[in-house]
Short mmCIF file of C-alpha atoms and ligand atoms in Angstrom, two decimals:
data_model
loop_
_atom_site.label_atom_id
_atom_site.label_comp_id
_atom_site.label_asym_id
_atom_site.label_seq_id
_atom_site.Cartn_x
_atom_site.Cartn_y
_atom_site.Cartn_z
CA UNK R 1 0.00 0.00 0.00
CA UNK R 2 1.25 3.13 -1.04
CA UNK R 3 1.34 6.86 1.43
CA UNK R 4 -1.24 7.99 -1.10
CA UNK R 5 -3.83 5.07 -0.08
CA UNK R 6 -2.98 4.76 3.51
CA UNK R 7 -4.86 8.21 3.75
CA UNK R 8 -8.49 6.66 3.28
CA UNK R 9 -7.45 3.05 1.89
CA UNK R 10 -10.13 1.21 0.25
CA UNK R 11 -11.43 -2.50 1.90
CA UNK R 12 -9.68 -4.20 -0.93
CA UNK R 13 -6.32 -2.26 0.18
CA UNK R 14 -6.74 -4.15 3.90
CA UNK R 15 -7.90 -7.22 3.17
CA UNK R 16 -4.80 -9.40 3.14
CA UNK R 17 -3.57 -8.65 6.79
CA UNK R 18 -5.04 -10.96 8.97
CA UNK R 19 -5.01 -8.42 11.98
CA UNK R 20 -3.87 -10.03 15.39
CA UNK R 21 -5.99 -8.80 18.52
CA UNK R 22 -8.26 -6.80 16.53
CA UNK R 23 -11.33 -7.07 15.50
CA UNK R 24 -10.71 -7.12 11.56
CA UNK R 25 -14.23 -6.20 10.48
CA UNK R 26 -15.36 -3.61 12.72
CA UNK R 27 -10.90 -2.02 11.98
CA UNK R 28 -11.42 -2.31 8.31
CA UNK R 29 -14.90 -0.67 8.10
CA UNK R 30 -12.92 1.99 10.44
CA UNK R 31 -9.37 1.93 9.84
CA UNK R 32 -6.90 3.82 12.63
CA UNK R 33 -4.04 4.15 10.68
CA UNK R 34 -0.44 5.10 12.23
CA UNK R 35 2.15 6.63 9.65
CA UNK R 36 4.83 8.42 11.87
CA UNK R 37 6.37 8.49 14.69
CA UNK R 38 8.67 10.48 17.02
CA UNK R 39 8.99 11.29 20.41
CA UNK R 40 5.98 11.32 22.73
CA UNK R 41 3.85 11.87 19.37
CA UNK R 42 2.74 9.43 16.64
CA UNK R 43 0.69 11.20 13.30
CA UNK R 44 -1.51 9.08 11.76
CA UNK R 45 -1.83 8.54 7.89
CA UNK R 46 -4.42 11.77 7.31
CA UNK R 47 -1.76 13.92 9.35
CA UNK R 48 -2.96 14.01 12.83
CA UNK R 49 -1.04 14.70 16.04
CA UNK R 50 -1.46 11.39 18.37
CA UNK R 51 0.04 11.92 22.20
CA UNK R 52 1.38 8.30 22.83
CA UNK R 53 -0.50 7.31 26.13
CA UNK R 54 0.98 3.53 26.13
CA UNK R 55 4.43 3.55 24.61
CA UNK R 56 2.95 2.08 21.37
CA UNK R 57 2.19 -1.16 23.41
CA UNK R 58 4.02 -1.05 25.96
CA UNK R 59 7.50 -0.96 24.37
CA UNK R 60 9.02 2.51 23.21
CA UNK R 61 10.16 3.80 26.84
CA UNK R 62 12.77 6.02 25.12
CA UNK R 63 9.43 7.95 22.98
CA UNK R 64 9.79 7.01 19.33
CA UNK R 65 12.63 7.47 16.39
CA UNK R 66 15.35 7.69 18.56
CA UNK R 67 17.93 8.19 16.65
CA UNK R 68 20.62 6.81 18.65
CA UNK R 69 19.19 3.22 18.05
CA UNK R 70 17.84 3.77 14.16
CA UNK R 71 21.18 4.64 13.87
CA UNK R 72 23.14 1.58 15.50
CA UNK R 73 20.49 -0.67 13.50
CA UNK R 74 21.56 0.84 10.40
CA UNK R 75 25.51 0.32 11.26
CA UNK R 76 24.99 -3.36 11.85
CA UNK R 77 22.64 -3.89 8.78
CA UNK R 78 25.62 -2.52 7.09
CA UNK R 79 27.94 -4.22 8.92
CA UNK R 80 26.58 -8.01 9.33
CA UNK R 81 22.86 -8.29 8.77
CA UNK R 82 22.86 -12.00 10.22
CA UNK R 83 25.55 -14.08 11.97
CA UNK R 84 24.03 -17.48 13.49
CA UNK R 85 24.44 -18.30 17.42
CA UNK R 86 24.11 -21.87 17.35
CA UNK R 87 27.33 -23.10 17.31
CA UNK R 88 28.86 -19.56 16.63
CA UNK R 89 28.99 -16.59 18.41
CA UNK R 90 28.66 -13.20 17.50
CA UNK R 91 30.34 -10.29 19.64
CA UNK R 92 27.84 -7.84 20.30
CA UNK R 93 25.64 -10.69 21.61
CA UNK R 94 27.84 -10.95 24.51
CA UNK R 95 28.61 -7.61 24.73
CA UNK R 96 24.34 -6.79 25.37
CA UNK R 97 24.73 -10.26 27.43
CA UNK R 98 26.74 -8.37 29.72
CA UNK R 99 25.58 -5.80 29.63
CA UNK R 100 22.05 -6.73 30.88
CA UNK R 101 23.89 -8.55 33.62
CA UNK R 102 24.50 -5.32 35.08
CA UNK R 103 21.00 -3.81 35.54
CA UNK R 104 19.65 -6.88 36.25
CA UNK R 105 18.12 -8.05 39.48
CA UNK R 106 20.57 -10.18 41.83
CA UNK R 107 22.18 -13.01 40.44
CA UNK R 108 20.39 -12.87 37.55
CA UNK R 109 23.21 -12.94 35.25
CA UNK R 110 22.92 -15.51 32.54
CA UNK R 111 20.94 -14.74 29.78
CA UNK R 112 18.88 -16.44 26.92
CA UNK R 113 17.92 -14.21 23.93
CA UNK R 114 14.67 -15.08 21.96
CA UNK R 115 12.33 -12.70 19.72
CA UNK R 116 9.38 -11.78 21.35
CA UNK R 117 7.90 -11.78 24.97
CA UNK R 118 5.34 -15.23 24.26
CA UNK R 119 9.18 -16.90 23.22
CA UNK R 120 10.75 -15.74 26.38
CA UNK R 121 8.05 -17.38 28.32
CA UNK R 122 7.77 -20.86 26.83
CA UNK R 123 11.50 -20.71 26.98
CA UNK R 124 11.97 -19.57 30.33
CA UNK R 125 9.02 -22.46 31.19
CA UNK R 126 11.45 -25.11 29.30
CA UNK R 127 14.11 -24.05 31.27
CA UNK R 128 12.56 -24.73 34.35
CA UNK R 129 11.12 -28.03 33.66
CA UNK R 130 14.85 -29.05 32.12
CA UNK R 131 16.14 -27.57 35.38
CA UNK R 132 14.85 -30.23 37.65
CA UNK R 133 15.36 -32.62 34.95
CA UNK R 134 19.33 -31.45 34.97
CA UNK R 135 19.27 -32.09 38.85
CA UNK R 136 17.83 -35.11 39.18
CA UNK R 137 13.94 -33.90 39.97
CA UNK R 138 12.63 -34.91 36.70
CA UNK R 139 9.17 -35.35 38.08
CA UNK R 140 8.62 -31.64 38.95
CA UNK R 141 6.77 -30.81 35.78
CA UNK R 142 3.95 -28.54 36.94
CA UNK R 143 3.35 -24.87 36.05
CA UNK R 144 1.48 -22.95 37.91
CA UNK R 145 0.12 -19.83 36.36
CA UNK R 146 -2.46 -17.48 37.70
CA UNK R 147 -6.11 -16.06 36.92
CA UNK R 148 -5.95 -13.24 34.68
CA UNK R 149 -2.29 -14.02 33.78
CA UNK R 150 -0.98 -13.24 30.18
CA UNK R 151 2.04 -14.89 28.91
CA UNK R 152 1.68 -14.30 25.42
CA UNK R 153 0.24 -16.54 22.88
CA UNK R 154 2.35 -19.86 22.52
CA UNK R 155 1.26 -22.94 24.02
CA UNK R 156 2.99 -22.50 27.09
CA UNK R 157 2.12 -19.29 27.58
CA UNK R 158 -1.30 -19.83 26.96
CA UNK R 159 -1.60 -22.48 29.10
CA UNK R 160 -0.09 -20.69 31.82
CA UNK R 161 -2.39 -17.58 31.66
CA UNK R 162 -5.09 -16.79 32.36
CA UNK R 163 -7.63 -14.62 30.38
CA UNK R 164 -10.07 -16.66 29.47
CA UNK R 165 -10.68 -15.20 25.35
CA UNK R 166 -7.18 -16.49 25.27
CA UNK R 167 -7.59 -19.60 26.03
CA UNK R 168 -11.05 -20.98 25.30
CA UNK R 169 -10.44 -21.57 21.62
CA UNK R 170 -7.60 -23.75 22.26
CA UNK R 171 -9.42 -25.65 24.91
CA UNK R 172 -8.05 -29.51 24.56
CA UNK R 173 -4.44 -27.75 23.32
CA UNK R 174 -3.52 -26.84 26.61
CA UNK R 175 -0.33 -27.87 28.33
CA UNK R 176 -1.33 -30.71 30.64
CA UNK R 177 -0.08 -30.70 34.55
CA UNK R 178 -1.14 -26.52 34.67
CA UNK R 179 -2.85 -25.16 37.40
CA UNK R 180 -3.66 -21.51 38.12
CA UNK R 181 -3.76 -19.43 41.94
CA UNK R 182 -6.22 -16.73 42.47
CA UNK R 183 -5.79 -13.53 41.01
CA UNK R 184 -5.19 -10.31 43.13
CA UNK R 185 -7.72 -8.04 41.82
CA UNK R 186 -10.53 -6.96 44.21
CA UNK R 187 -12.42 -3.58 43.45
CA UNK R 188 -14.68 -4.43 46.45
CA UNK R 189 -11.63 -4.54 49.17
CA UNK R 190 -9.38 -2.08 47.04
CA UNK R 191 -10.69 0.45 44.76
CA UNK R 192 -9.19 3.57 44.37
CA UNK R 193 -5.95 2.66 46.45
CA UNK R 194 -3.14 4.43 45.62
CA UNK R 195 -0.12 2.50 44.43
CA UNK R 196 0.03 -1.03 45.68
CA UNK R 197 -3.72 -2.65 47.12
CA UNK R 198 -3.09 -2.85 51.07
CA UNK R 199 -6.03 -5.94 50.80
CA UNK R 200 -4.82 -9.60 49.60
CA UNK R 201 -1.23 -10.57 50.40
CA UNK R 202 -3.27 -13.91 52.05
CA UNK R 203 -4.12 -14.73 48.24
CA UNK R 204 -0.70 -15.86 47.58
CA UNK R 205 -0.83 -18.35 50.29
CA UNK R 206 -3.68 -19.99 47.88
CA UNK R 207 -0.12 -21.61 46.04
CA UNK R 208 0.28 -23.91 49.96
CA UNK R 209 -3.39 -25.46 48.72
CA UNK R 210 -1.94 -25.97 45.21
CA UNK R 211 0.88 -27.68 46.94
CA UNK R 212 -0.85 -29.83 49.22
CA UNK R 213 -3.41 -30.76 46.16
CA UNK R 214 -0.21 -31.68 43.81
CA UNK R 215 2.38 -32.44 46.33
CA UNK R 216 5.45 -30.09 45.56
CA UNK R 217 7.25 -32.91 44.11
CA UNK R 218 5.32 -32.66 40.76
CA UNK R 219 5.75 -28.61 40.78
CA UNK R 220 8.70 -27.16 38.45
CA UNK R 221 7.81 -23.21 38.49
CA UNK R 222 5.53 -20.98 39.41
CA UNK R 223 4.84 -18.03 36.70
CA UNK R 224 3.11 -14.46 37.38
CA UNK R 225 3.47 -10.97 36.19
CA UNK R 226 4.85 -8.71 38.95
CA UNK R 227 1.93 -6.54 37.58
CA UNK R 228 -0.25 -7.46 34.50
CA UNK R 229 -1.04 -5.25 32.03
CA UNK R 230 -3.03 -6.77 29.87
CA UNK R 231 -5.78 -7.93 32.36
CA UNK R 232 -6.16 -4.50 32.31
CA UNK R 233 -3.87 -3.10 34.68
CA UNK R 234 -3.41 -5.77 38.09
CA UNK R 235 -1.98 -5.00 41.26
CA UNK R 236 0.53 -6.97 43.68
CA UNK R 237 -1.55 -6.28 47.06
CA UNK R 238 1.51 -5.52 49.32
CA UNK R 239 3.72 -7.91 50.67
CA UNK R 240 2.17 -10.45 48.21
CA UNK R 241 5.15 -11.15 45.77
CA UNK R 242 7.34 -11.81 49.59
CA UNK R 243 5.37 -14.27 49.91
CA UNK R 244 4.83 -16.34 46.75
CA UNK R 245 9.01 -16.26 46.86
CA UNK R 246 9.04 -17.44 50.72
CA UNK R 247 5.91 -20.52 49.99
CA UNK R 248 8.44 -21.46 46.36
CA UNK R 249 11.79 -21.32 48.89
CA UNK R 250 10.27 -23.85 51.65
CA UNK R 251 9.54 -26.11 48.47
CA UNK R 252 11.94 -25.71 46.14
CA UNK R 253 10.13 -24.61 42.94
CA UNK R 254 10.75 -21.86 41.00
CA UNK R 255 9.75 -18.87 41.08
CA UNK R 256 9.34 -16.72 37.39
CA UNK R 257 8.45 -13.35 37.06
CA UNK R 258 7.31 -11.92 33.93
CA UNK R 259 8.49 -8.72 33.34
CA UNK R 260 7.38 -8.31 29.58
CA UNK R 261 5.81 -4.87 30.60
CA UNK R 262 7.12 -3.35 33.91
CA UNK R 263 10.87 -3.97 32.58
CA UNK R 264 13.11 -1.60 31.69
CA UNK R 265 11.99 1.36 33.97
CA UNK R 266 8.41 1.15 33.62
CA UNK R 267 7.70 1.30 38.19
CA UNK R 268 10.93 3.49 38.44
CA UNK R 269 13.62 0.62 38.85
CA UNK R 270 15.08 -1.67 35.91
CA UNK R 271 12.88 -4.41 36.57
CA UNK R 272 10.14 -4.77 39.07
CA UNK R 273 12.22 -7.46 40.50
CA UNK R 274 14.56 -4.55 42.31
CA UNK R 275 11.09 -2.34 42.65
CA UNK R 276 9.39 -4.79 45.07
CA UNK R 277 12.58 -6.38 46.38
CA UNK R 278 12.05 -9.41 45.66
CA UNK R 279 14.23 -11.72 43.09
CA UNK R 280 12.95 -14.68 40.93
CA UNK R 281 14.75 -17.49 39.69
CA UNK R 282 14.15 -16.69 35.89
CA UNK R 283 12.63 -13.41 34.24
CA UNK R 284 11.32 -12.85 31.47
CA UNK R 285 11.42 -9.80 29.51
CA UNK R 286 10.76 -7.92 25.57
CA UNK R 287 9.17 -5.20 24.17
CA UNK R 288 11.09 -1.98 26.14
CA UNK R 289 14.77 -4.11 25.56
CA UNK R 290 14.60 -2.66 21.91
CA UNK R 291 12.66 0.22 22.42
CA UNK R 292 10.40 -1.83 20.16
CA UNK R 293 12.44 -0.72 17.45
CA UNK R 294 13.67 -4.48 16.40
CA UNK R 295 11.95 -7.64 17.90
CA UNK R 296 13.72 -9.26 20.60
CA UNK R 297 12.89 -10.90 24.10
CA UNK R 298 15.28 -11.99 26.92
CA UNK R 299 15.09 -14.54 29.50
CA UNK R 300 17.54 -13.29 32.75
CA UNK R 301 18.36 -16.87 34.68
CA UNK R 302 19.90 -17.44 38.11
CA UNK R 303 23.44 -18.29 37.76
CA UNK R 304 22.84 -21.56 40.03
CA UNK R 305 19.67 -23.25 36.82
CA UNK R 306 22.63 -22.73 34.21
CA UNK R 307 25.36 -23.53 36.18
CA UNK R 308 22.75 -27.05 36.72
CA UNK R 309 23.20 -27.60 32.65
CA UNK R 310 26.42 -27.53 32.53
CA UNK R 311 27.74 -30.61 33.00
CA UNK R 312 28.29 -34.00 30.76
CA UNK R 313 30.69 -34.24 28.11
CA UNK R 314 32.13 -30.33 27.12
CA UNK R 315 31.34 -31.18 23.86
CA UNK R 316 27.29 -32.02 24.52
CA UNK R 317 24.66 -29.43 23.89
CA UNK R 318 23.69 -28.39 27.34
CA UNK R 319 19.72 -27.03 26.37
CA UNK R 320 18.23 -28.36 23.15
CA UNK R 321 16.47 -24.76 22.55
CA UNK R 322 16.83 -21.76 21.02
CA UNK R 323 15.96 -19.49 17.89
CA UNK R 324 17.44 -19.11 14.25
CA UNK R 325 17.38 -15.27 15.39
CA UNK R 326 18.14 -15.69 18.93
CA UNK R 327 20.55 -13.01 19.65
CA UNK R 328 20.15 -11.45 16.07
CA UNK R 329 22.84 -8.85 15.93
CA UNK R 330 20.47 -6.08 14.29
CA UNK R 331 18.40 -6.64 17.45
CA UNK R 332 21.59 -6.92 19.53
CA UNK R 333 22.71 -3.48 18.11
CA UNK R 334 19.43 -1.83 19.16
CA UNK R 335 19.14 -2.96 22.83
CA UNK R 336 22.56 -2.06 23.21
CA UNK R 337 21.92 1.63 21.81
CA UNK R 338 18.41 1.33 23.51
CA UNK R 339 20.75 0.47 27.19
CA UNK R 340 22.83 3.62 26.38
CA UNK R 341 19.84 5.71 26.15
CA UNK R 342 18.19 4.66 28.87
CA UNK R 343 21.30 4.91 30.84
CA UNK R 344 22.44 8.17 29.48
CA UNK R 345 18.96 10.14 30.13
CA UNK R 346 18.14 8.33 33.42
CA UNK R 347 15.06 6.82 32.09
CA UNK R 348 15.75 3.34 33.90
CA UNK R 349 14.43 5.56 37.35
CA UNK R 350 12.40 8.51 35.45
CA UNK R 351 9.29 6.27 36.40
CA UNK R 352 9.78 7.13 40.16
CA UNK R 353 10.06 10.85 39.89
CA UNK R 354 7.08 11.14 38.15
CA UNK R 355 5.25 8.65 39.73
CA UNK R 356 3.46 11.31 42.26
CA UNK R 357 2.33 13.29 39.75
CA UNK R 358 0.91 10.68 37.37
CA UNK R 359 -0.85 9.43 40.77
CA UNK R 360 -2.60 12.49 41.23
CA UNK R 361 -3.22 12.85 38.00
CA UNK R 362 -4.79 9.57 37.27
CA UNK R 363 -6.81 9.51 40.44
CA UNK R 364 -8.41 12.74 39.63
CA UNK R 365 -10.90 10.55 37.79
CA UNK R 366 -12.38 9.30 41.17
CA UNK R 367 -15.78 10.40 41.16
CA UNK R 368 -16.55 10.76 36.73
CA UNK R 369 -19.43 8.75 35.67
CA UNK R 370 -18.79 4.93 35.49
CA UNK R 371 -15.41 4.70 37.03
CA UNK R 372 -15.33 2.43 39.32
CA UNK R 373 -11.52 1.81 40.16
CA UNK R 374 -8.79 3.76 39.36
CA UNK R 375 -5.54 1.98 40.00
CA UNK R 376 -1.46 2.95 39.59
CA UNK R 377 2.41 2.25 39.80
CA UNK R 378 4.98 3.44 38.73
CA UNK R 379 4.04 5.08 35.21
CA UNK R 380 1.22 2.75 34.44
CA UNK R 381 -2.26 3.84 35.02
CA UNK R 382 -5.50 2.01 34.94
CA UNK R 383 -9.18 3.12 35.00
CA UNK R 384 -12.18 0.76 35.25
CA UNK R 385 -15.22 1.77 33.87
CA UNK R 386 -18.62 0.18 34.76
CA UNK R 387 -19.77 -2.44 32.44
CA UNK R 388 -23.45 -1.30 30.18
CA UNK R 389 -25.52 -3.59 30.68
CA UNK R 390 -25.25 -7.05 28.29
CA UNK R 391 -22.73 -4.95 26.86
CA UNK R 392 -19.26 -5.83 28.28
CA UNK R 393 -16.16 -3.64 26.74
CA UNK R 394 -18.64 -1.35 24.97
CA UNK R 395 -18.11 1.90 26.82
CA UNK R 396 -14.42 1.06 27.05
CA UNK R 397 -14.16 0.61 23.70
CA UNK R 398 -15.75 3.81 22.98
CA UNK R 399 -13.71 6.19 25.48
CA UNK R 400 -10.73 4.44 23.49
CA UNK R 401 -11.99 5.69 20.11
CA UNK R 402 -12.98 8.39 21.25
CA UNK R 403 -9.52 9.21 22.92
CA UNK R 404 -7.62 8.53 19.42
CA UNK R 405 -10.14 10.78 17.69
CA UNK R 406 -9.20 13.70 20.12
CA UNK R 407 -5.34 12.99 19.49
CA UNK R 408 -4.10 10.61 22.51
CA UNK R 409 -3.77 6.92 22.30
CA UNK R 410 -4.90 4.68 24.95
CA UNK R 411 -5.33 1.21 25.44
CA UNK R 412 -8.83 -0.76 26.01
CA UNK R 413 -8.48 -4.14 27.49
CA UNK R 414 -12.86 -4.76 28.07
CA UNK R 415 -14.08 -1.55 30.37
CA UNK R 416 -10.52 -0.52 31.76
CA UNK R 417 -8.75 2.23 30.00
CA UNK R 418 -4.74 1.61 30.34
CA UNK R 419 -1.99 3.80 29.89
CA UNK R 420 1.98 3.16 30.26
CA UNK R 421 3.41 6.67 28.32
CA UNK R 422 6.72 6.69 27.24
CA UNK R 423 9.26 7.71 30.15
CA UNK R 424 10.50 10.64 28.60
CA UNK R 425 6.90 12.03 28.89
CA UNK R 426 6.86 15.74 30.38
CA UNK R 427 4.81 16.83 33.25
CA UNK R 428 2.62 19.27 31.10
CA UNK R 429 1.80 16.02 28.53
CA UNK R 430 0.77 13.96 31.92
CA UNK R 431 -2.09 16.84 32.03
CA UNK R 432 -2.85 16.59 29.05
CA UNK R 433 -3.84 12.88 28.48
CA UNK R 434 -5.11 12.65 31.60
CA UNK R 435 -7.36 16.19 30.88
CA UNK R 436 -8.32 14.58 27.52
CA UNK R 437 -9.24 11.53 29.10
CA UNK R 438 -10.94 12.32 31.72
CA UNK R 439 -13.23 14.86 29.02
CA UNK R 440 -14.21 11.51 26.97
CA UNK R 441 -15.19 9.73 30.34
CA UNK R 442 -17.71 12.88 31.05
CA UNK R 443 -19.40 12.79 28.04
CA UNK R 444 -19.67 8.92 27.58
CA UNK R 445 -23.02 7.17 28.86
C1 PLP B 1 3.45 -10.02 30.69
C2 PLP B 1 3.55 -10.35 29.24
N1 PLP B 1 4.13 -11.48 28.86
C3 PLP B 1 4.26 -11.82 27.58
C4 PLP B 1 3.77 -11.01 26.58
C5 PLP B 1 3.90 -11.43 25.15
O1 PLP B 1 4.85 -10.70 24.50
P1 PLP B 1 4.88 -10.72 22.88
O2 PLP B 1 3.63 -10.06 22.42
O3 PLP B 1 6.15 -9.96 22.57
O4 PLP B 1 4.99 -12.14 22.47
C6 PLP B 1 3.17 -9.79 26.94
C7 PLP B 1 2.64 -8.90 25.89
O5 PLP B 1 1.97 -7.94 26.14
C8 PLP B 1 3.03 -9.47 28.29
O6 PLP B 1 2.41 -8.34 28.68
#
């Protein structure tokens, strides 16, 4: 499709892309078409000014066309466009290896490079299981997910989470040996709080039942999201993350977090990890590691799982995983640029000086018609908007149209509105997404 058609494309001009998470019909009748980006600001394809309320989806923490990373990623195109990692090495692979050592949470300093967040999990889910196998527990296979968990979309993943669209379509497909602990949202006990829910740290002792149901001999890892976005914006009630690590320590399984969204500065610290004090055995991250300018995911492991691999013959292949573009040096080149960004403009903390003010600001929408929680960390923001009748997602979807027709973008997951801005974003645009916002919410039924 050329600029020209973009503009006010024709049906025939969208037919051919299958759209993921969208609803194709109702887009296509409708189209929302993106064209350029930079900064806090993307324009659309009819020219436009769009205030970037979610970091395109939760990835460009460094605001858009930085120019840093477009150009390392044009360097190494120039340079090396592909060099394979199985079996060969690369040496900016180690180099961003290394480099992620350093910022990330403690210990966590061996590292497995895949493309996207959904590969990060069912690798860092292989890992685990292999883990056991490595030390001679080969009957821990269990995963425990939770309710309202997402993981991404492969099987594991899926399996693991928890939102029920996600999974009902693949119903038989699932993983076997999965089960899932309660999840920690609760408007009734918690609405409005500010920052972490004081209500529901007991909710992690749900995994003890798990244990006693399965026996923790049959229980490899135990997956959640330090705080889910896509559920539309979940909450670790305080003290609640302590406590999932101390109930996984007394038996030995693992603990992952996935940090897919909140890494890379998104609550104020590198990873959430460091934010809550409290470290997992594997991580899992994506999206932010690029500044979403190249595709890339990263699993962080505890020294102690690979030092567990390697043993055998030197000249066995310790994991029987990995990627054709694991560690693909265009990628490599871009979260290394990304890392000296975020580094350079202290963007890996920004999240907690502004953190007060985005508070305020997003809890000044207590008391609009239909909200009925308003929840926060760090720079992500999350307002829940009664359900119409028969009509779940409706009004949310509306306030989100609505929202991209008066120039900000924000994300609808049913009747919560999310945002997650870029971390460069100034005071004065906090106002202003938040004003806009809140205007749609007034004049929505
Ligand atoms: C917590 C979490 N895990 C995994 C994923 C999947 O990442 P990807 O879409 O890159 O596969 C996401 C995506 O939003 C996520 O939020």
């Amino acid at each position: 499709m050329n600029a020209q058609l973009t503009a006010t494309p024709s049906n025939q001009d969208l037919d051919a892309f299958w759209m993921p998470f969208t609803a194709n019909r109702q887009f296509k009748a409708n189209p929302r078409l993106l064209a350029r980006a930079e900064g806090m600001h993307y324009w659309t394809a009819d020219g436009r000014e769009v205030l970037d309320g979610v970091a395109g989806l939760w990835c460009v923490n460094a605001g858009h066309a930085r120019r840093e990373i477009t150009e390392a990623v044009t360097k190494q195109l120039n340079t090396m466009e592909f060099a394979p990692t199985f079996q060969m090495g690369h040496p900016i692979a180690f180099e961003l290896a290394n480099r992620l050592a350093k910022i990330a949470p403690p210990g966590l300093d061996r590292i497995f490079f895949t493309n996207s967040g959904s590969e990060a999990v069912d690798t860092a889910l292989k890992i685990a299981i292999a883990y056991h196998r490595a030390r001679g527990a080969g009957q821990r296979t269990r995963l425990i997910g939770r309710e309202k968990g997402y993981h991404g979309v492969g099987f594991g993943g899926m399996s693991v989470g928890g939102m029920v669209n996600n999974r009902k379509f693949f119903g038989s497909s699932m993983l076997p040996g999965v089960d899932h602990l309660p999840h920690t949202l609760d408007v009734e006990h918690n609405a409005f709080s500010r920052g972490l829910p004081h209500w529901g740290a007991h909710l992690a002792n749900e995994l003890e039942r798990l244990i006693a149901l399965h026996d923790a001999s049959t229980i490899a890892a135990v997956i959640v999201e330090p705080i889910s976005g896509s559920a539309g914006v979940v909450l670790p009630p305080l003290g609640y993350l302590k406590r999932l690590r101390e109930i996984c320590d007394k038996h030995d399984i693992l603990l992952i977090f996935d940090e897919v969204i909140t890494g890379f500065g998104r609550i104020g610290k590198p990873f959430a990890a460091q934010a809550f004090d409290v470290t997992p055995d594997l991580m899992t991250t994506a999206k932010g590691l690029t500044n979403g300018a190249v595709p890339m995911g990263a699993v962080f492991s505890q020294r102690k799982i690979y030092d567990a691999f390697m043993q055998g013959p030197e000249n066995a292949i310790e994991l029987f995983h990995g990627y054709t573009y694991s560690a693909h040096p265009v990628a490599c080149a871009a979260a290394i640029a990304t890392l000296d960004v975020y580094t350079q403009e202290g963007l890996l903390t920004r999240a907690a000086s502004l953190s007060a003010q985005w508070e305020n600001a997003v809890h000044s929408l207590r008391g609009l018609p239909h909200v009925i929680d308003v929840r926060n960390f760090g720079l992500i923001g999350g307002v829940e908007l009664e359900p119409r009748s028969g009509k779940p997602g409706a009004r949310g979807f509306e306030v989100f149209l609505k929202c991209f027709e008066r120039g900000i973008m924000v994300r609808q997951t049913g009747d919560t509105i999310a945002m997650s801005p870029p971390l460069v974003i100034e005071p004065k645009q906090i106002e202003r997404l938040i004003e806009t916002l809140g205007g749609v919410i007034r004049e929505t039924d």
